[in-house]
Amino acid sequence: MAKSQLPDAVLVDKYISGDENALAILVNRHQSKIYGYIYSKVLDRDITEDIFQETFFKVIHTLKSRKYYNEEGKFLSWVLRIASNLIIDKFRSDKKMPMNRDTDELSVFARITDDSLNAERKLIKNQVEVDIKTIIEKLPHDQKEVIMMRYYLDMSFKEIADYTGVSVNTTLGRMRYAITNMRKVIEKNKIYLPS
Amino acid sequence: MAKLYSKRKLATPKMLPKKETIRLILQYSCALNMIKVGNMNFENIAN
């Protein structure tokens, strides 16, 4: 099997045994999800770069010192948890939390563009996305988390379950409740969302 | 209002770290050497 196709657990073992190339493959494989996760929380490219770097420094340190890490096929969940802790540390040290996410200079929605759409459709599309984001913000935390990870971070239900520490069935249930709740909010507020 | 039939996902385009960041991480990994003596770990970063 080509090295780039090996499962995370094998690559971690190889890295611990001294194969530096295994780390390069792991970083390459998961960089987008980890970077996207950090950015979705801090909404600042520079801080994201710093936390991403710091996360992997901790990963390297832990793996090389052969402590704390118990590989059970959950490398990504473990790394995301490290990133999550670093993000919390960052907010604690800054004594602030991100506010007005949609008005931030580097809004998530500003990156979603489709050149094939005309100006009017673009406006409609952007408005729909803002509306959906506002509705998502009203959801309970556990449901919001599942929606954000599934649709914005493109994570599988298995990965979400591993990260949140619940079963896949619970994750699916939360997704169902989230969608039901979103429909209720849409009906209650008579929000028009073109499909 | 006209309906949209775009198939684009809500997920944002892949966001990636800078190449310099990746290079730094991999260089740090190559440079870091952990030496275990008894219960203690000593770290050594090669210049």
PDB file of C-alpha atoms in Angstrom:
ATOM      1  CA  MET A   1       0.000   0.000   0.000  1.00  0.00           C
ATOM      2  CA  ALA A   2       1.289   3.467  -0.853  1.00  0.00           C
ATOM      3  CA  LYS A   3       2.397   5.353   2.212  1.00  0.00           C
ATOM      4  CA  SER A   4      -0.070   8.160   1.592  1.00  0.00           C
ATOM      5  CA  GLN A   5      -2.945   5.655   1.840  1.00  0.00           C
ATOM      6  CA  LEU A   6      -1.950   4.184   5.186  1.00  0.00           C
ATOM      7  CA  PRO A   7      -4.391   4.763   8.067  1.00  0.00           C
ATOM      8  CA  ASP A   8      -3.597   7.412  10.653  1.00  0.00           C
ATOM      9  CA  ALA A   9      -2.751   4.847  13.337  1.00  0.00           C
ATOM     10  CA  VAL A  10      -0.024   3.270  11.186  1.00  0.00           C
ATOM     11  CA  LEU A  11       1.411   6.656  10.244  1.00  0.00           C
ATOM     12  CA  VAL A  12       1.493   7.686  13.910  1.00  0.00           C
ATOM     13  CA  ASP A  13       3.381   4.479  14.758  1.00  0.00           C
ATOM     14  CA  LYS A  14       5.809   5.111  11.914  1.00  0.00           C
ATOM     15  CA  TYR A  15       6.353   8.672  13.074  1.00  0.00           C
ATOM     16  CA  ILE A  16       7.006   7.571  16.655  1.00  0.00           C
ATOM     17  CA  SER A  17       9.508   5.087  15.238  1.00  0.00           C
ATOM     18  CA  GLY A  18      11.365   7.939  13.570  1.00  0.00           C
ATOM     19  CA  ASP A  19       9.787   8.224  10.119  1.00  0.00           C
ATOM     20  CA  GLU A  20       9.507  12.012   9.656  1.00  0.00           C
ATOM     21  CA  ASN A  21       7.740  11.572   6.332  1.00  0.00           C
ATOM     22  CA  ALA A  22       4.768  10.022   8.157  1.00  0.00           C
ATOM     23  CA  LEU A  23       4.143  13.341   9.908  1.00  0.00           C
ATOM     24  CA  ALA A  24       4.228  15.167   6.576  1.00  0.00           C
ATOM     25  CA  ILE A  25       1.503  12.828   5.289  1.00  0.00           C
ATOM     26  CA  LEU A  26      -0.614  13.289   8.427  1.00  0.00           C
ATOM     27  CA  VAL A  27      -0.280  17.073   8.238  1.00  0.00           C
ATOM     28  CA  ASN A  28      -1.115  17.065   4.554  1.00  0.00           C
ATOM     29  CA  ARG A  29      -4.111  14.782   5.094  1.00  0.00           C
ATOM     30  CA  HIS A  30      -5.733  16.756   7.906  1.00  0.00           C
ATOM     31  CA  GLN A  31      -4.467  20.315   7.421  1.00  0.00           C
ATOM     32  CA  SER A  32      -7.642  21.584   5.793  1.00  0.00           C
ATOM     33  CA  LYS A  33     -10.014  20.305   8.487  1.00  0.00           C
ATOM     34  CA  ILE A  34      -7.812  21.453  11.356  1.00  0.00           C
ATOM     35  CA  TYR A  35      -7.129  24.845   9.813  1.00  0.00           C
ATOM     36  CA  GLY A  36     -10.808  25.306   8.915  1.00  0.00           C
ATOM     37  CA  TYR A  37     -11.875  24.324  12.423  1.00  0.00           C
ATOM     38  CA  ILE A  38      -9.519  26.850  14.027  1.00  0.00           C
ATOM     39  CA  TYR A  39     -10.512  29.573  11.571  1.00  0.00           C
ATOM     40  CA  SER A  40     -14.227  28.959  12.210  1.00  0.00           C
ATOM     41  CA  LYS A  41     -13.584  29.791  15.866  1.00  0.00           C
ATOM     42  CA  VAL A  42     -11.101  32.672  15.718  1.00  0.00           C
ATOM     43  CA  LEU A  43     -11.982  34.278  12.358  1.00  0.00           C
ATOM     44  CA  ASP A  44      -8.515  35.669  11.904  1.00  0.00           C
ATOM     45  CA  ARG A  45      -5.993  34.257   9.471  1.00  0.00           C
ATOM     46  CA  ASP A  46      -2.890  35.229  11.444  1.00  0.00           C
ATOM     47  CA  ILE A  47      -4.197  33.829  14.733  1.00  0.00           C
ATOM     48  CA  THR A  48      -5.302  30.698  12.894  1.00  0.00           C
ATOM     49  CA  GLU A  49      -1.789  30.213  11.519  1.00  0.00           C
ATOM     50  CA  ASP A  50      -0.343  30.638  15.026  1.00  0.00           C
ATOM     51  CA  ILE A  51      -2.753  28.194  16.653  1.00  0.00           C
ATOM     52  CA  PHE A  52      -2.358  25.691  13.805  1.00  0.00           C
ATOM     53  CA  GLN A  53       1.408  25.804  14.248  1.00  0.00           C
ATOM     54  CA  GLU A  54       1.168  25.590  18.039  1.00  0.00           C
ATOM     55  CA  THR A  55      -1.213  22.626  17.758  1.00  0.00           C
ATOM     56  CA  PHE A  56       1.254  20.629  15.701  1.00  0.00           C
ATOM     57  CA  PHE A  57       4.138  21.601  17.962  1.00  0.00           C
ATOM     58  CA  LYS A  58       2.167  20.033  20.803  1.00  0.00           C
ATOM     59  CA  VAL A  59       1.358  16.975  18.684  1.00  0.00           C
ATOM     60  CA  ILE A  60       5.042  16.524  17.809  1.00  0.00           C
ATOM     61  CA  HIS A  61       6.086  17.019  21.414  1.00  0.00           C
ATOM     62  CA  THR A  62       3.570  14.521  22.737  1.00  0.00           C
ATOM     63  CA  LEU A  63       4.279  11.872  20.136  1.00  0.00           C
ATOM     64  CA  LYS A  64       8.058  12.195  20.427  1.00  0.00           C
ATOM     65  CA  SER A  65       7.938  11.994  24.212  1.00  0.00           C
ATOM     66  CA  ARG A  66       5.606   8.972  23.882  1.00  0.00           C
ATOM     67  CA  LYS A  67       3.177  10.132  26.504  1.00  0.00           C
ATOM     68  CA  TYR A  68      -0.572  10.824  26.864  1.00  0.00           C
ATOM     69  CA  TYR A  69      -1.480   9.687  23.381  1.00  0.00           C
ATOM     70  CA  ASN A  70      -3.362   6.436  23.012  1.00  0.00           C
ATOM     71  CA  GLU A  71      -4.063   5.801  19.356  1.00  0.00           C
ATOM     72  CA  GLU A  72      -7.466   4.315  18.747  1.00  0.00           C
ATOM     73  CA  GLY A  73      -7.911   5.535  15.234  1.00  0.00           C
ATOM     74  CA  LYS A  74      -8.818   8.976  16.512  1.00  0.00           C
ATOM     75  CA  PHE A  75      -5.836  11.051  15.474  1.00  0.00           C
ATOM     76  CA  LEU A  76      -7.925  13.856  13.978  1.00  0.00           C
ATOM     77  CA  SER A  77     -10.214  14.066  17.034  1.00  0.00           C
ATOM     78  CA  TRP A  78      -7.189  14.224  19.283  1.00  0.00           C
ATOM     79  CA  VAL A  79      -5.558  17.000  17.248  1.00  0.00           C
ATOM     80  CA  LEU A  80      -8.843  18.946  17.097  1.00  0.00           C
ATOM     81  CA  ARG A  81      -9.131  18.706  20.864  1.00  0.00           C
ATOM     82  CA  ILE A  82      -5.615  20.120  21.252  1.00  0.00           C
ATOM     83  CA  ALA A  83      -6.547  22.937  18.850  1.00  0.00           C
ATOM     84  CA  SER A  84      -9.761  23.541  20.766  1.00  0.00           C
ATOM     85  CA  ASN A  85      -7.863  23.851  24.057  1.00  0.00           C
ATOM     86  CA  LEU A  86      -5.390  26.277  22.484  1.00  0.00           C
ATOM     87  CA  ILE A  87      -8.253  28.387  21.117  1.00  0.00           C
ATOM     88  CA  ILE A  88      -9.792  28.544  24.607  1.00  0.00           C
ATOM     89  CA  ASP A  89      -6.394  29.507  26.047  1.00  0.00           C
ATOM     90  CA  LYS A  90      -6.100  32.226  23.413  1.00  0.00           C
ATOM     91  CA  PHE A  91      -9.512  33.688  24.262  1.00  0.00           C
ATOM     92  CA  ARG A  92      -8.784  33.486  27.953  1.00  0.00           C
ATOM     93  CA  SER A  93      -5.517  35.337  27.508  1.00  0.00           C
ATOM     94  CA  ASP A  94      -7.195  37.977  25.357  1.00  0.00           C
ATOM     95  CA  LYS A  95     -10.204  38.109  27.720  1.00  0.00           C
ATOM     96  CA  LYS A  96     -12.524  38.358  24.792  1.00  0.00           C
ATOM     97  CA  MET A  97     -14.764  36.205  22.647  1.00  0.00           C
ATOM     98  CA  PRO A  98     -15.445  36.696  18.946  1.00  0.00           C
ATOM     99  CA  MET A  99     -18.526  38.826  18.329  1.00  0.00           C
ATOM    100  CA  ASN A 100     -20.412  39.895  15.215  1.00  0.00           C
ATOM    101  CA  ARG A 101     -19.008  37.054  13.239  1.00  0.00           C
ATOM    102  CA  ASP A 102     -20.785  37.937  10.032  1.00  0.00           C
ATOM    103  CA  THR A 103     -19.549  41.494   9.988  1.00  0.00           C
ATOM    104  CA  ASP A 104     -15.944  40.453  10.455  1.00  0.00           C
ATOM    105  CA  GLU A 105     -13.610  41.448   7.635  1.00  0.00           C
ATOM    106  CA  LEU A 106     -12.886  37.806   6.835  1.00  0.00           C
ATOM    107  CA  SER A 107     -16.378  36.405   7.148  1.00  0.00           C
ATOM    108  CA  VAL A 108     -16.893  32.769   6.260  1.00  0.00           C
ATOM    109  CA  PHE A 109     -19.597  33.790   3.810  1.00  0.00           C
ATOM    110  CA  ALA A 110     -17.347  36.247   1.989  1.00  0.00           C
ATOM    111  CA  ARG A 111     -15.410  33.221   0.733  1.00  0.00           C
ATOM    112  CA  ILE A 112     -18.443  31.611  -0.857  1.00  0.00           C
ATOM    113  CA  THR A 113     -18.717  33.054  -4.317  1.00  0.00           C
ATOM    114  CA  ASP A 114     -19.938  31.649  -7.571  1.00  0.00           C
ATOM    115  CA  ASP A 115     -18.939  33.592 -10.670  1.00  0.00           C
ATOM    116  CA  SER A 116     -21.682  31.984 -12.746  1.00  0.00           C
ATOM    117  CA  LEU A 117     -24.347  33.782 -10.697  1.00  0.00           C
ATOM    118  CA  ASN A 118     -25.456  37.244 -11.689  1.00  0.00           C
ATOM    119  CA  ALA A 119     -25.466  40.146  -9.246  1.00  0.00           C
ATOM    120  CA  GLU A 120     -29.096  39.679  -8.175  1.00  0.00           C
ATOM    121  CA  ARG A 121     -28.717  35.971  -7.586  1.00  0.00           C
ATOM    122  CA  LYS A 122     -25.548  36.617  -5.696  1.00  0.00           C
ATOM    123  CA  LEU A 123     -27.394  38.991  -3.400  1.00  0.00           C
ATOM    124  CA  ILE A 124     -30.179  36.496  -2.875  1.00  0.00           C
ATOM    125  CA  LYS A 125     -27.711  33.705  -2.240  1.00  0.00           C
ATOM    126  CA  ASN A 126     -25.786  35.782   0.273  1.00  0.00           C
ATOM    127  CA  GLN A 127     -28.966  36.798   2.044  1.00  0.00           C
ATOM    128  CA  VAL A 128     -30.094  33.171   2.289  1.00  0.00           C
ATOM    129  CA  GLU A 129     -26.739  32.205   3.767  1.00  0.00           C
ATOM    130  CA  VAL A 130     -26.904  35.017   6.309  1.00  0.00           C
ATOM    131  CA  ASP A 131     -30.452  33.961   7.237  1.00  0.00           C
ATOM    132  CA  ILE A 132     -29.402  30.347   7.638  1.00  0.00           C
ATOM    133  CA  LYS A 133     -26.405  31.344   9.731  1.00  0.00           C
ATOM    134  CA  THR A 134     -28.658  33.469  11.957  1.00  0.00           C
ATOM    135  CA  ILE A 135     -31.028  30.534  12.389  1.00  0.00           C
ATOM    136  CA  ILE A 136     -28.133  28.196  13.184  1.00  0.00           C
ATOM    137  CA  GLU A 137     -26.948  30.649  15.836  1.00  0.00           C
ATOM    138  CA  LYS A 138     -30.308  30.288  17.599  1.00  0.00           C
ATOM    139  CA  LEU A 139     -29.926  26.496  17.965  1.00  0.00           C
ATOM    140  CA  PRO A 140     -28.846  24.849  21.220  1.00  0.00           C
ATOM    141  CA  HIS A 141     -25.069  24.458  21.408  1.00  0.00           C
ATOM    142  CA  ASP A 142     -24.898  20.689  20.769  1.00  0.00           C
ATOM    143  CA  GLN A 143     -27.130  20.945  17.702  1.00  0.00           C
ATOM    144  CA  LYS A 144     -25.292  23.997  16.383  1.00  0.00           C
ATOM    145  CA  GLU A 145     -21.994  22.165  16.785  1.00  0.00           C
ATOM    146  CA  VAL A 146     -23.183  19.227  14.669  1.00  0.00           C
ATOM    147  CA  ILE A 147     -24.524  21.504  11.914  1.00  0.00           C
ATOM    148  CA  MET A 148     -21.338  23.590  11.802  1.00  0.00           C
ATOM    149  CA  MET A 149     -19.065  20.536  11.694  1.00  0.00           C
ATOM    150  CA  ARG A 150     -21.155  18.708   9.102  1.00  0.00           C
ATOM    151  CA  TYR A 151     -21.899  21.520   6.657  1.00  0.00           C
ATOM    152  CA  TYR A 152     -19.185  24.080   7.259  1.00  0.00           C
ATOM    153  CA  LEU A 153     -16.249  21.842   8.144  1.00  0.00           C
ATOM    154  CA  ASP A 154     -17.411  18.958   5.944  1.00  0.00           C
ATOM    155  CA  MET A 155     -16.745  16.389   8.684  1.00  0.00           C
ATOM    156  CA  SER A 156     -18.340  12.953   8.594  1.00  0.00           C
ATOM    157  CA  PHE A 157     -20.809  11.905  11.304  1.00  0.00           C
ATOM    158  CA  LYS A 158     -18.198   9.452  12.596  1.00  0.00           C
ATOM    159  CA  GLU A 159     -15.637  12.250  12.967  1.00  0.00           C
ATOM    160  CA  ILE A 160     -18.193  14.507  14.656  1.00  0.00           C
ATOM    161  CA  ALA A 161     -19.133  11.683  17.038  1.00  0.00           C
ATOM    162  CA  ASP A 162     -15.471  11.091  17.903  1.00  0.00           C
ATOM    163  CA  TYR A 163     -14.812  14.764  18.436  1.00  0.00           C
ATOM    164  CA  THR A 164     -17.875  15.452  20.585  1.00  0.00           C
ATOM    165  CA  GLY A 165     -17.457  12.204  22.534  1.00  0.00           C
ATOM    166  CA  VAL A 166     -20.931  10.818  21.775  1.00  0.00           C
ATOM    167  CA  SER A 167     -22.196   7.967  19.624  1.00  0.00           C
ATOM    168  CA  VAL A 168     -22.915   8.303  15.904  1.00  0.00           C
ATOM    169  CA  ASN A 169     -26.617   7.729  16.658  1.00  0.00           C
ATOM    170  CA  THR A 170     -26.650  10.645  19.102  1.00  0.00           C
ATOM    171  CA  THR A 171     -24.928  12.802  16.491  1.00  0.00           C
ATOM    172  CA  LEU A 172     -27.534  11.821  13.888  1.00  0.00           C
ATOM    173  CA  GLY A 173     -30.279  12.567  16.417  1.00  0.00           C
ATOM    174  CA  ARG A 174     -28.820  15.999  17.121  1.00  0.00           C
ATOM    175  CA  MET A 175     -28.690  16.700  13.394  1.00  0.00           C
ATOM    176  CA  ARG A 176     -32.352  15.680  13.063  1.00  0.00           C
ATOM    177  CA  TYR A 177     -33.401  17.871  15.983  1.00  0.00           C
ATOM    178  CA  ALA A 178     -31.310  20.735  14.586  1.00  0.00           C
ATOM    179  CA  ILE A 179     -33.009  20.550  11.187  1.00  0.00           C
ATOM    180  CA  THR A 180     -36.464  20.220  12.813  1.00  0.00           C
ATOM    181  CA  ASN A 181     -35.751  23.231  15.013  1.00  0.00           C
ATOM    182  CA  MET A 182     -34.473  25.236  12.055  1.00  0.00           C
ATOM    183  CA  ARG A 183     -37.696  24.461  10.143  1.00  0.00           C
ATOM    184  CA  LYS A 184     -39.727  25.623  13.152  1.00  0.00           C
ATOM    185  CA  VAL A 185     -37.800  28.910  13.321  1.00  0.00           C
ATOM    186  CA  ILE A 186     -38.250  29.422   9.558  1.00  0.00           C
ATOM    187  CA  GLU A 187     -42.020  28.809   9.801  1.00  0.00           C
ATOM    188  CA  LYS A 188     -42.457  30.872  12.952  1.00  0.00           C
ATOM    189  CA  ASN A 189     -40.631  33.898  11.527  1.00  0.00           C
ATOM    190  CA  LYS A 190     -42.000  33.331   8.015  1.00  0.00           C
ATOM    191  CA  ILE A 191     -38.534  33.422   6.507  1.00  0.00           C
ATOM    192  CA  TYR A 192     -38.496  32.794   2.771  1.00  0.00           C
ATOM    193  CA  LEU A 193     -35.586  30.635   1.659  1.00  0.00           C
ATOM    194  CA  PRO A 194     -35.485  29.806  -2.043  1.00  0.00           C
ATOM    195  CA  SER A 195     -34.226  26.243  -2.481  1.00  0.00           C
TER     196      SER A 195
ATOM    197  CA  MET B   1     -38.282  35.490  -6.048  1.00  0.00           C
ATOM    198  CA  ALA B   2     -36.446  33.193  -8.441  1.00  0.00           C
ATOM    199  CA  LYS B   3     -35.408  29.795  -7.178  1.00  0.00           C
ATOM    200  CA  LEU B   4     -31.770  28.853  -7.072  1.00  0.00           C
ATOM    201  CA  TYR B   5     -30.732  25.441  -8.236  1.00  0.00           C
ATOM    202  CA  SER B   6     -27.061  25.756  -7.504  1.00  0.00           C
ATOM    203  CA  LYS B   7     -25.491  22.524  -6.337  1.00  0.00           C
ATOM    204  CA  ARG B   8     -22.744  24.226  -4.423  1.00  0.00           C
ATOM    205  CA  LYS B   9     -22.334  23.016  -0.875  1.00  0.00           C
ATOM    206  CA  LEU B  10     -22.442  25.345   2.096  1.00  0.00           C
ATOM    207  CA  ALA B  11     -18.950  24.201   3.017  1.00  0.00           C
ATOM    208  CA  THR B  12     -16.374  26.859   2.292  1.00  0.00           C
ATOM    209  CA  PRO B  13     -13.602  26.173  -0.197  1.00  0.00           C
ATOM    210  CA  LYS B  14     -10.753  24.310   1.439  1.00  0.00           C
ATOM    211  CA  MET B  15      -8.779  26.600   3.670  1.00  0.00           C
ATOM    212  CA  LEU B  16      -5.130  25.723   3.939  1.00  0.00           C
ATOM    213  CA  PRO B  17      -2.292  27.008   6.099  1.00  0.00           C
ATOM    214  CA  LYS B  18       0.630  28.834   4.527  1.00  0.00           C
ATOM    215  CA  LYS B  19       3.379  26.690   3.081  1.00  0.00           C
ATOM    216  CA  GLU B  20       5.848  28.388   5.412  1.00  0.00           C
ATOM    217  CA  THR B  21       3.821  27.210   8.403  1.00  0.00           C
ATOM    218  CA  ILE B  22       3.857  23.609   7.198  1.00  0.00           C
ATOM    219  CA  ARG B  23       7.581  23.851   6.456  1.00  0.00           C
ATOM    220  CA  LEU B  24       8.248  25.221   9.932  1.00  0.00           C
ATOM    221  CA  ILE B  25       6.261  22.410  11.584  1.00  0.00           C
ATOM    222  CA  LEU B  26       8.124  19.717   9.638  1.00  0.00           C
ATOM    223  CA  GLN B  27      11.492  21.363  10.302  1.00  0.00           C
ATOM    224  CA  TYR B  28      10.666  21.608  14.008  1.00  0.00           C
ATOM    225  CA  SER B  29       9.784  17.918  13.990  1.00  0.00           C
ATOM    226  CA  CYS B  30      13.087  16.990  12.324  1.00  0.00           C
ATOM    227  CA  ALA B  31      15.065  19.194  14.700  1.00  0.00           C
ATOM    228  CA  LEU B  32      13.400  18.050  17.928  1.00  0.00           C
ATOM    229  CA  ASN B  33      15.032  15.151  19.667  1.00  0.00           C
ATOM    230  CA  MET B  34      13.673  13.732  22.911  1.00  0.00           C
ATOM    231  CA  ILE B  35      16.052  11.910  25.206  1.00  0.00           C
ATOM    232  CA  LYS B  36      14.496   9.807  27.936  1.00  0.00           C
ATOM    233  CA  VAL B  37      16.525   9.370  31.095  1.00  0.00           C
ATOM    234  CA  GLY B  38      14.682   7.423  33.756  1.00  0.00           C
ATOM    235  CA  ASN B  39      11.328   9.110  34.251  1.00  0.00           C
ATOM    236  CA  MET B  40      12.470  12.367  32.732  1.00  0.00           C
ATOM    237  CA  ASN B  41      12.382  13.562  29.141  1.00  0.00           C
ATOM    238  CA  PHE B  42      15.015  15.960  27.891  1.00  0.00           C
ATOM    239  CA  GLU B  43      14.385  17.785  24.685  1.00  0.00           C
ATOM    240  CA  ASN B  44      17.094  18.864  22.347  1.00  0.00           C
ATOM    241  CA  ILE B  45      16.544  21.073  19.347  1.00  0.00           C
ATOM    242  CA  ALA B  46      19.229  20.723  16.705  1.00  0.00           C
ATOM    243  CA  ASN B  47      20.281  24.002  15.205  1.00  0.00           C
TER     244      ASN B  47
END
